[in-house]
Amino acid sequence: MTEAPGADGGHDERPPALAVRRLSKSFGGVRALDDVSLTVLPGEVHGLLGENGSGKSTLIKTLAGFHAPDGGGVLEVGGRSVSLPLEPGEFRSLRLSFVHQDLGLIPSLSVLENLRIGEIAAARGPLIRWRHERRRARELFRSYNVDLEPGATVGELPQVDRALLAIVRAVDAIAGADGRGVLILDEPTVFLPKNRTERLFALVRQIATAGSSVVFVSHDLDEVRRVTDRVTVLRDGRVQGTVVTRQSSERELVELILGRRLDRFEAEPHDLTGKTVEVVVEGLSGEVAHELSFEIHRGEIVGMTGLVGSGFEEVPYLLFAAAVARSGRLVIRGNSYDLPAMTPQAALEAGVALVPADRQGAGSVGSLSVADNAMLLVLNEHARGPVLRRRRLSASAQRLLREYEVQPQNPHAEYASLSGGNQQKVMLAKWLQTRPALLVFHEPTQGVDVGARQQIFRIMKGSSDHSSVVCASSDFEQLAAVCDRVLVFGGGRVVRELVGRDVTKERIAEQCYNSVALAESLAVAEPG
């Protein structure tokens, strides 16, 4: 047996943890996977990159037994050849485990019940030894340095803790005598702010160090570069290359993903000379935000950022009344509104639009069609009395899909079937139809591939032609690309304002990490 390069750059004489060879899968004559080969080494974190539609999801669903591949492919697990197609659920006996974007948790159940639900359901006899199960759960969490209380309700946990629970459960399912298996993480950070991912990455690294292998699927190049040993890139169902992460630049990875050079989006700075102030916020306070006051010019994009808990994440929801403000006044184009008394409907009527970070849970209805989601705010324009004119609505939706380059351009497709980038473009189309005076984004490119990200930047920049824009984000590169001005938060306050040449990824990061000291100095300086 030839030696395989180890994850640390040396050699490992053990067989690959997972090997896929010449795997293909077609749907109606279209090849979603075309002769794909992939090798995952023991103890390796292996990244899987590619645009939406590149074949990543099809490959993962084939490994899970959801899809049957075309004939001729080979699958080996731990050096043992496995017959294809896999039977549903067979992956468990092969010690393959999956964590998908939705995490597969039941919010109404406890941490312990979610952790042990499979074993409890399969147990013989009517009695469950809850004391034993709680003790075992605490020992398991302790072994992975995860601080979770078994009795806590999952629906009340922060999103990062839910992700950690799902990963620990998946690893526990594959743990054998040697503690080795293959964990496949499909976009586990898609709904997490960038500054809340380090705990998850630490867990991934610990799992690999203990001997299991991890396949890490993500659109986020920064995440992939931080946590993986090697990366395989798919494009149009074919493998474009496998590279050692630390030996590859971000530009090289982007070119592999797209098959071309990516023209970096460079925002032209807005000339605000003579521009009127159209939005004024005075004395805004919420759970964390404290007495915030700022102005926004027409045509200006103002970024907001900071470290975890600094308060910037709260502002979009306070401005739209999706969270209750304790105090504050909002003035839009001369009209004044008391924010504690505001409702989302009143905010919409006042000209405020909110594109939330969780587009699936808070911004859309996945089971409805693309047309229904895109046209939700203008349904009255497509009705005759109580009757909705469906043909006219679909035609309008079709025009929007072309304008915003949504793929597929099918207004009748189920919204949940779209990729993350296309879902987000539908959300932008929905809100921009209202021509809002104040357009508020929270993490606008979260879970979006690198190509769609550039399109969304351009849409955001174009929207500022007729709106004042707020972009709250923990993605410093994104803020530097689109914003005219960035407000850095610390302790619920704005501790620094960056303008002009200071609006760079490096400068924003520097000020965020200085924000704690700046917030403390501002608090000491306040009278009283």
Coordinates of C-alpha atoms in Angstrom, one line a residue:
M1 CA 0.0 0.0 0.0
T2 CA 1.4 3.4 -0.9
E3 CA 1.7 5.9 1.8
A4 CA -0.7 8.8 1.8
P5 CA 0.4 12.3 2.9
G6 CA -0.8 12.9 6.4
A7 CA -2.8 15.9 7.5
D8 CA 0.3 17.4 9.1
G9 CA 2.2 17.2 5.8
G10 CA 4.1 13.9 6.8
H11 CA 3.1 10.4 5.8
D12 CA 0.4 8.1 7.3
E13 CA 0.5 4.4 6.6
R14 CA -3.1 3.9 7.6
P15 CA -5.7 3.5 4.8
P16 CA -7.8 6.6 4.1
A17 CA -10.7 7.2 6.5
L18 CA -13.0 7.7 3.5
A19 CA -12.3 7.3 -0.2
V20 CA -14.7 8.0 -3.1
R21 CA -13.6 7.0 -6.6
R22 CA -15.2 7.7 -9.9
L23 CA -18.6 8.5 -8.5
S24 CA -21.2 9.9 -10.8
K25 CA -24.9 10.8 -10.4
S26 CA -27.4 12.0 -13.0
F27 CA -30.8 13.6 -12.7
G28 CA -32.9 13.5 -15.9
G29 CA -29.8 13.5 -18.1
V30 CA -28.0 16.2 -16.2
R31 CA -24.8 15.1 -14.4
A32 CA -24.7 16.5 -10.9
L33 CA -21.6 14.4 -10.1
D34 CA -19.2 13.5 -12.9
D35 CA -16.5 11.0 -12.1
V36 CA -15.8 12.5 -8.6
S37 CA -12.9 11.2 -6.5
L38 CA -12.2 12.3 -3.0
T39 CA -9.8 11.0 -0.3
V40 CA -10.2 12.0 3.4
L41 CA -7.2 11.0 5.5
P42 CA -7.2 9.8 9.1
G43 CA -7.4 12.6 11.6
E44 CA -7.8 15.2 8.9
V45 CA -10.2 18.2 8.6
H46 CA -11.0 18.1 4.9
G47 CA -12.7 21.1 3.3
L48 CA -15.3 20.8 0.5
L49 CA -15.8 23.9 -1.5
G50 CA -17.8 24.9 -4.5
E51 CA -20.5 27.3 -5.7
N52 CA -24.2 26.4 -5.3
G53 CA -25.0 23.7 -7.8
S54 CA -21.4 22.4 -7.9
G55 CA -22.4 19.0 -6.6
K56 CA -21.5 19.2 -2.9
S57 CA -25.0 18.4 -1.6
T58 CA -25.4 15.6 -4.1
L59 CA -22.2 14.0 -3.0
I60 CA -23.2 14.3 0.7
K61 CA -26.6 12.9 0.1
T62 CA -25.1 10.0 -1.8
L63 CA -22.8 9.2 1.1
A64 CA -25.9 9.3 3.4
G65 CA -27.8 6.8 1.2
F66 CA -30.3 9.4 0.1
H67 CA -29.3 9.2 -3.5
A68 CA -28.3 6.1 -5.5
P69 CA -25.2 6.8 -7.7
D70 CA -24.9 5.8 -11.3
G71 CA -23.0 2.5 -11.8
G72 CA -19.3 2.2 -11.6
G73 CA -18.4 4.2 -8.5
V74 CA -16.4 2.9 -5.6
L75 CA -16.7 3.8 -1.9
E76 CA -14.1 2.7 0.8
V77 CA -14.4 3.4 4.5
G78 CA -11.4 2.8 6.6
G79 CA -9.8 0.7 3.8
R80 CA -12.9 -1.5 3.5
S81 CA -14.8 -1.6 0.2
V82 CA -18.5 -0.8 0.6
S83 CA -21.3 -1.7 -1.9
L84 CA -23.2 1.1 -3.5
P85 CA -25.9 2.3 -3.3
L86 CA -26.0 2.6 0.5
E87 CA -29.2 1.5 2.2
P88 CA -30.9 4.3 4.1
G89 CA -29.3 4.6 7.5
E90 CA -26.4 2.2 6.6
F91 CA -24.0 5.1 7.0
R92 CA -24.3 4.6 10.8
S93 CA -22.9 1.1 10.8
L94 CA -20.0 2.5 8.7
R95 CA -19.4 5.1 11.4
L96 CA -20.2 8.0 9.1
S97 CA -22.2 10.8 10.8
F98 CA -23.8 14.0 9.4
V99 CA -24.7 17.4 10.7
H100 CA -26.8 19.4 8.2
Q101 CA -27.6 23.1 8.1
D102 CA -30.8 22.7 10.0
L103 CA -28.9 20.7 12.7
G104 CA -31.7 18.2 13.1
L105 CA -32.7 19.2 16.7
I106 CA -36.1 19.4 18.2
P107 CA -36.4 22.8 19.9
S108 CA -39.1 21.8 22.4
L109 CA -37.1 19.0 23.9
S110 CA -34.2 19.2 26.3
V111 CA -30.5 19.0 25.5
L112 CA -30.4 15.5 27.0
E113 CA -33.4 14.3 25.0
N114 CA -32.0 15.6 21.8
L115 CA -28.6 14.1 22.6
R116 CA -30.0 10.6 23.4
I117 CA -33.2 10.5 21.3
G118 CA -32.0 7.8 19.0
E119 CA -30.8 5.5 21.8
I120 CA -33.9 6.2 23.9
A121 CA -36.2 5.4 21.0
A122 CA -34.4 2.1 20.3
A123 CA -34.1 1.1 24.0
R124 CA -36.0 -2.0 25.2
G125 CA -38.3 -1.7 28.1
P126 CA -40.5 1.2 29.4
L127 CA -38.0 2.7 31.9
I128 CA -35.3 5.3 31.1
R129 CA -32.5 5.7 33.6
W130 CA -32.5 9.5 33.5
R131 CA -30.0 10.0 36.3
H132 CA -27.5 7.8 34.5
E133 CA -28.3 9.5 31.2
R134 CA -27.7 13.0 32.7
R135 CA -24.4 11.8 34.2
R136 CA -23.3 10.3 30.9
A137 CA -24.2 13.5 29.0
R138 CA -22.2 15.7 31.4
E139 CA -19.2 13.4 31.0
L140 CA -19.5 13.6 27.3
F141 CA -19.8 17.4 27.2
R142 CA -16.8 17.7 29.6
S143 CA -14.7 15.5 27.3
Y144 CA -15.2 17.9 24.5
N145 CA -15.0 21.1 26.6
V146 CA -18.6 22.0 25.8
D147 CA -20.5 23.8 28.5
L148 CA -24.1 22.6 28.1
E149 CA -26.7 21.8 30.7
P150 CA -28.6 18.6 30.0
G151 CA -31.9 19.9 31.3
A152 CA -31.9 23.1 29.2
T153 CA -34.5 23.5 26.5
V154 CA -32.9 23.5 23.1
G155 CA -35.2 26.2 21.7
E156 CA -33.8 28.6 24.4
L157 CA -30.2 28.0 23.5
P158 CA -28.0 30.4 21.5
Q159 CA -27.5 29.2 17.9
V160 CA -23.8 28.4 18.5
D161 CA -24.7 26.1 21.5
R162 CA -27.3 24.3 19.3
A163 CA -24.5 23.7 16.7
L164 CA -22.2 22.4 19.3
L165 CA -24.9 20.0 20.6
A166 CA -25.6 18.7 17.1
I167 CA -21.8 18.0 16.5
V168 CA -21.3 16.3 19.9
R169 CA -24.3 14.1 19.2
A170 CA -23.0 13.2 15.7
V171 CA -19.5 12.4 17.1
D172 CA -20.9 10.3 19.9
A173 CA -22.9 8.3 17.3
I174 CA -19.7 7.2 15.5
A175 CA -17.4 6.7 18.5
G176 CA -16.1 3.1 18.7
A177 CA -13.4 1.4 20.6
D178 CA -10.8 3.3 18.7
G179 CA -12.8 6.6 18.8
R180 CA -12.5 7.0 15.0
G181 CA -15.1 7.7 12.4
V182 CA -15.9 10.3 9.7
L183 CA -18.0 13.4 10.7
I184 CA -19.5 15.3 7.8
L185 CA -20.4 18.9 8.6
D186 CA -22.6 20.5 5.9
E187 CA -22.5 24.3 6.4
P188 CA -22.6 24.1 10.2
T189 CA -21.9 27.9 10.7
V190 CA -24.3 29.2 8.1
F191 CA -26.5 30.9 10.7
L192 CA -23.7 31.9 13.0
P193 CA -22.1 35.4 13.1
K194 CA -18.4 35.1 12.3
N195 CA -17.3 36.2 15.8
R196 CA -19.2 33.2 17.3
T197 CA -17.5 30.4 15.4
E198 CA -14.3 29.9 17.4
R199 CA -15.9 27.5 19.9
L200 CA -17.2 25.4 17.1
F201 CA -13.8 25.4 15.3
A202 CA -12.1 24.3 18.6
L203 CA -14.4 21.4 18.8
V204 CA -13.8 20.4 15.2
R205 CA -10.0 20.5 15.8
Q206 CA -10.4 18.4 19.0
I207 CA -12.4 15.8 17.2
A208 CA -9.7 15.5 14.5
T209 CA -6.9 15.3 17.1
A210 CA -8.8 12.5 18.8
G211 CA -8.5 10.5 15.6
S212 CA -11.8 11.0 13.7
S213 CA -11.8 12.7 10.3
V214 CA -14.0 15.7 9.5
V215 CA -15.4 16.8 6.1
F216 CA -16.2 20.5 6.5
V217 CA -18.5 22.0 3.9
S218 CA -18.6 25.8 3.7
H219 CA -19.0 28.8 1.4
D220 CA -16.8 30.8 3.7
L221 CA -13.2 30.8 2.5
D222 CA -11.9 32.4 5.8
E223 CA -13.5 29.6 7.8
V224 CA -12.1 26.9 5.5
R225 CA -8.6 28.4 5.6
R226 CA -8.7 28.5 9.5
V227 CA -9.9 25.0 10.2
T228 CA -9.0 22.6 7.4
D229 CA -5.9 20.7 6.5
R230 CA -6.7 20.1 2.8
V231 CA -9.5 21.3 0.5
T232 CA -11.2 19.7 -2.5
V233 CA -13.1 22.0 -4.9
L234 CA -16.1 21.0 -7.0
R235 CA -17.4 22.8 -10.0
D236 CA -20.2 21.7 -12.3
G237 CA -20.1 18.2 -10.7
R238 CA -16.3 17.7 -11.3
V239 CA -13.4 17.8 -9.0
Q240 CA -11.2 20.8 -9.9
G241 CA -8.4 20.0 -7.5
T242 CA -7.4 19.1 -4.0
V243 CA -4.9 21.4 -2.3
V244 CA -3.1 21.7 1.0
T245 CA -4.9 24.6 2.7
R246 CA -1.9 26.4 4.2
Q247 CA -0.1 26.3 0.9
S248 CA -2.9 27.9 -1.1
S249 CA -3.9 31.5 -1.2
E250 CA -7.5 32.7 -1.1
R251 CA -7.2 33.9 -4.7
E252 CA -6.1 30.4 -5.9
L253 CA -9.1 28.9 -4.1
V254 CA -11.5 31.4 -5.6
E255 CA -10.2 30.7 -9.1
L256 CA -10.7 27.0 -8.6
I257 CA -14.2 27.6 -7.4
L258 CA -15.2 29.9 -10.3
G259 CA -12.9 28.7 -13.0
R260 CA -12.0 32.3 -13.7
R261 CA -10.4 35.3 -12.1
L262 CA -12.8 37.1 -9.8
D263 CA -12.8 40.8 -10.2
R264 CA -12.8 42.1 -6.7
F265 CA -15.8 44.3 -5.9
E266 CA -14.5 47.8 -5.2
A267 CA -17.2 50.2 -4.1
E268 CA -16.9 53.7 -5.4
P269 CA -17.1 56.1 -2.4
H270 CA -20.2 58.1 -2.4
D271 CA -19.8 61.8 -2.7
L272 CA -22.2 63.0 0.1
T273 CA -21.6 66.7 -0.7
G274 CA -25.0 68.3 -0.8
K275 CA -26.8 65.1 0.3
T276 CA -29.5 65.6 2.8
V277 CA -29.7 63.8 6.1
E278 CA -32.8 61.6 5.7
V279 CA -32.6 59.3 8.8
V280 CA -32.0 60.4 12.3
V281 CA -31.9 58.1 15.3
E282 CA -31.9 59.7 18.8
G283 CA -31.4 58.0 22.2
L284 CA -32.1 54.4 21.0
S285 CA -31.8 51.8 23.8
G286 CA -32.6 48.1 23.9
E287 CA -31.4 45.1 25.9
V288 CA -27.7 46.0 25.2
A289 CA -27.7 49.1 23.0
H290 CA -27.5 52.2 25.1
E291 CA -28.6 55.8 24.1
L292 CA -27.5 55.5 20.5
S293 CA -27.7 58.6 18.3
F294 CA -26.6 58.8 14.7
E295 CA -27.6 60.2 11.3
I296 CA -27.6 58.7 7.8
H297 CA -27.6 60.6 4.5
R298 CA -29.6 59.7 1.5
G299 CA -27.4 57.4 -0.6
E300 CA -25.1 56.4 2.3
I301 CA -24.4 52.9 3.5
V302 CA -23.5 52.9 7.2
G303 CA -21.9 49.8 8.7
M304 CA -22.3 48.6 12.2
T305 CA -20.1 46.0 13.9
G306 CA -18.3 44.9 17.1
L307 CA -17.5 41.9 19.2
V308 CA -20.0 39.4 20.6
G309 CA -22.5 41.2 22.8
S310 CA -21.4 44.7 21.9
G311 CA -25.0 45.6 20.8
F312 CA -24.6 46.2 17.1
E313 CA -26.6 43.0 16.3
E314 CA -29.6 44.4 18.1
V315 CA -29.9 47.7 16.2
P316 CA -31.6 46.3 13.0
Y317 CA -34.4 44.7 15.0
L318 CA -34.9 47.8 17.2
L319 CA -35.2 50.0 14.1
F320 CA -37.8 47.7 12.5
A321 CA -39.6 47.1 15.9
A322 CA -38.9 43.4 15.7
A323 CA -37.3 43.9 19.1
V324 CA -38.8 46.2 21.7
A325 CA -36.9 49.5 22.2
R326 CA -36.7 50.9 25.7
S327 CA -36.3 54.4 24.4
G328 CA -35.5 56.2 21.2
R329 CA -36.9 58.2 18.3
L330 CA -36.6 57.6 14.6
V331 CA -36.9 60.4 12.1
I332 CA -37.3 59.5 8.4
R333 CA -37.6 62.2 5.8
G334 CA -39.0 64.6 8.3
N335 CA -41.5 62.2 10.0
S336 CA -40.9 61.4 13.6
Y337 CA -41.7 58.0 15.3
D338 CA -41.5 56.9 18.9
L339 CA -39.6 53.6 18.7
P340 CA -40.9 52.0 22.0
A341 CA -44.4 52.4 20.5
M342 CA -43.5 51.2 17.0
T343 CA -44.7 47.9 15.5
P344 CA -43.3 46.1 12.5
Q345 CA -46.4 47.1 10.4
A346 CA -45.9 50.7 11.4
A347 CA -42.2 50.5 10.6
L348 CA -43.1 49.1 7.1
E349 CA -45.6 51.9 6.5
A350 CA -42.9 54.4 7.7
G351 CA -40.5 53.2 5.0
V352 CA -38.3 50.8 7.0
A353 CA -37.3 47.5 5.5
L354 CA -35.4 44.7 7.3
V355 CA -33.4 41.9 5.7
P356 CA -32.7 39.6 8.7
A357 CA -29.7 37.3 9.2
D358 CA -31.9 34.2 9.5
R359 CA -33.7 34.5 6.1
Q360 CA -35.2 31.0 6.5
G361 CA -36.6 31.4 10.0
A362 CA -37.4 35.1 10.2
G363 CA -37.5 36.4 6.6
S364 CA -39.4 33.8 4.5
V365 CA -41.8 30.8 4.3
G366 CA -39.7 28.0 2.9
S367 CA -42.7 25.8 1.9
L368 CA -44.3 28.6 -0.2
S369 CA -43.2 29.4 -3.8
V370 CA -40.6 31.8 -4.8
A371 CA -43.3 34.1 -6.2
D372 CA -45.3 34.1 -3.0
N373 CA -42.2 35.0 -1.0
A374 CA -41.0 37.7 -3.5
M375 CA -44.4 39.3 -3.8
L376 CA -45.6 39.1 -0.2
L377 CA -45.4 42.8 0.5
V378 CA -47.2 43.9 -2.7
L379 CA -50.0 41.4 -2.9
N380 CA -52.6 44.1 -2.9
E381 CA -51.2 45.3 -6.2
H382 CA -52.1 42.0 -7.7
A383 CA -55.6 41.6 -6.4
R384 CA -59.0 42.5 -7.7
G385 CA -61.2 42.8 -4.6
P386 CA -60.7 39.7 -2.6
V387 CA -59.4 37.7 -5.5
L388 CA -55.6 37.4 -6.1
R389 CA -54.7 37.6 -9.8
R390 CA -52.2 34.7 -9.8
R391 CA -51.1 35.0 -13.4
R392 CA -50.3 38.6 -13.0
L393 CA -48.4 37.9 -9.8
S394 CA -46.4 35.2 -11.4
A395 CA -45.5 37.4 -14.4
S396 CA -44.3 40.2 -12.0
A397 CA -42.3 37.6 -10.0
Q398 CA -40.7 36.3 -13.2
R399 CA -39.5 39.8 -14.1
L400 CA -38.0 40.2 -10.6
L401 CA -36.1 36.9 -10.9
R402 CA -34.6 38.0 -14.2
E403 CA -33.7 41.4 -12.8
Y404 CA -32.0 39.9 -9.7
E405 CA -30.4 37.0 -11.6
V406 CA -32.1 34.4 -9.4
Q407 CA -31.5 30.8 -10.4
P408 CA -33.6 28.9 -11.4
Q409 CA -35.9 31.6 -12.8
N410 CA -39.0 29.6 -11.9
P411 CA -41.5 31.6 -9.8
H412 CA -43.4 28.4 -9.0
A413 CA -40.3 26.6 -7.4
E414 CA -40.5 26.1 -3.7
Y415 CA -38.4 28.8 -1.9
A416 CA -36.7 26.3 0.3
S417 CA -35.3 24.4 -2.7
L418 CA -33.2 27.5 -3.7
S419 CA -29.5 27.8 -2.7
G420 CA -28.6 30.3 0.0
G421 CA -27.4 33.0 -2.4
N422 CA -30.6 32.8 -4.5
Q423 CA -32.8 32.8 -1.5
Q424 CA -31.1 36.0 -0.3
K425 CA -31.6 37.6 -3.8
V426 CA -35.3 36.8 -3.5
M427 CA -35.4 38.5 -0.1
L428 CA -33.7 41.6 -1.6
A429 CA -36.1 41.7 -4.5
K430 CA -39.0 41.5 -2.0
W431 CA -38.0 44.4 0.1
L432 CA -36.5 46.6 -2.7
Q433 CA -39.9 46.6 -4.5
T434 CA -41.2 48.8 -1.6
R435 CA -38.5 51.4 -2.3
P436 CA -37.8 51.9 1.4
A437 CA -36.4 55.1 2.8
L438 CA -34.4 53.1 5.3
L439 CA -33.1 49.6 4.3
V440 CA -31.6 47.6 7.2
F441 CA -29.4 44.5 6.7
H442 CA -28.2 42.0 9.3
E443 CA -25.4 39.7 8.0
P444 CA -26.6 40.0 4.3
T445 CA -24.2 37.5 2.8
Q446 CA -24.3 34.8 5.6
G447 CA -24.3 31.3 4.0
V448 CA -23.8 32.7 0.5
D449 CA -21.3 31.5 -2.0
V450 CA -18.5 33.7 -3.3
G451 CA -20.1 34.4 -6.7
A452 CA -23.5 35.4 -5.3
R453 CA -21.7 37.5 -2.6
Q454 CA -20.4 39.9 -5.3
Q455 CA -23.9 40.2 -6.8
I456 CA -25.4 41.0 -3.5
F457 CA -22.7 43.7 -2.9
R458 CA -23.8 45.3 -6.1
I459 CA -27.5 45.1 -5.3
M460 CA -26.8 46.7 -1.9
K461 CA -24.8 49.5 -3.5
G462 CA -27.4 50.1 -6.1
S463 CA -30.2 50.2 -3.4
S464 CA -28.4 53.2 -1.8
D465 CA -29.4 55.3 -4.8
H466 CA -32.8 55.8 -3.4
S467 CA -32.5 54.6 0.3
S468 CA -30.4 55.2 3.3
V469 CA -28.8 51.9 4.2
V470 CA -27.7 50.2 7.5
C471 CA -25.5 47.1 7.3
A472 CA -24.9 45.4 10.6
S473 CA -22.3 42.6 10.1
S474 CA -19.5 40.7 11.8
D475 CA -17.9 40.3 8.3
F476 CA -15.2 43.0 8.3
E477 CA -14.3 42.3 4.6
Q478 CA -17.9 42.8 3.6
L479 CA -18.2 46.1 5.5
A480 CA -15.0 47.4 3.9
A481 CA -16.4 46.5 0.5
V482 CA -19.7 48.3 0.7
C483 CA -19.8 50.9 3.5
D484 CA -19.1 54.6 3.3
R485 CA -18.8 54.7 7.1
V486 CA -18.6 52.1 9.9
L487 CA -19.7 52.5 13.5
V488 CA -17.8 50.2 15.9
F489 CA -19.7 49.1 19.0
G490 CA -18.5 48.3 22.5
G491 CA -20.6 47.8 25.6
G492 CA -23.8 48.9 23.8
R493 CA -22.3 52.2 22.6
V494 CA -20.6 53.5 19.5
V495 CA -17.0 53.7 20.5
R496 CA -15.4 54.6 17.1
E497 CA -16.5 55.9 13.8
L498 CA -14.4 54.9 10.7
V499 CA -14.6 56.9 7.5
G500 CA -12.7 57.3 4.2
R501 CA -9.4 55.4 4.1
D502 CA -10.0 53.9 7.6
V503 CA -12.8 51.7 6.2
T504 CA -10.6 48.7 5.7
K505 CA -10.9 45.1 6.9
E506 CA -7.7 45.5 9.0
R507 CA -8.7 48.8 10.6
I508 CA -12.2 47.6 11.4
A509 CA -10.8 44.5 13.1
E510 CA -8.3 46.5 15.1
Q511 CA -11.0 48.9 16.4
C512 CA -13.4 46.0 17.2
Y513 CA -10.7 44.3 19.4
N514 CA -9.9 47.7 21.0
S515 CA -13.7 48.3 21.7
V516 CA -13.8 46.9 25.2
A517 CA -11.2 49.3 26.5
L518 CA -12.8 52.2 24.5
A519 CA -16.3 51.3 26.0
E520 CA -14.9 51.3 29.5
S521 CA -13.3 54.7 29.0
L522 CA -16.5 56.1 27.7
A523 CA -18.5 54.7 30.5
V524 CA -16.1 56.2 33.1
A525 CA -16.3 59.6 31.3
E526 CA -20.1 59.8 31.4
P527 CA -21.4 62.2 34.0
G528 CA -23.1 60.7 37.0

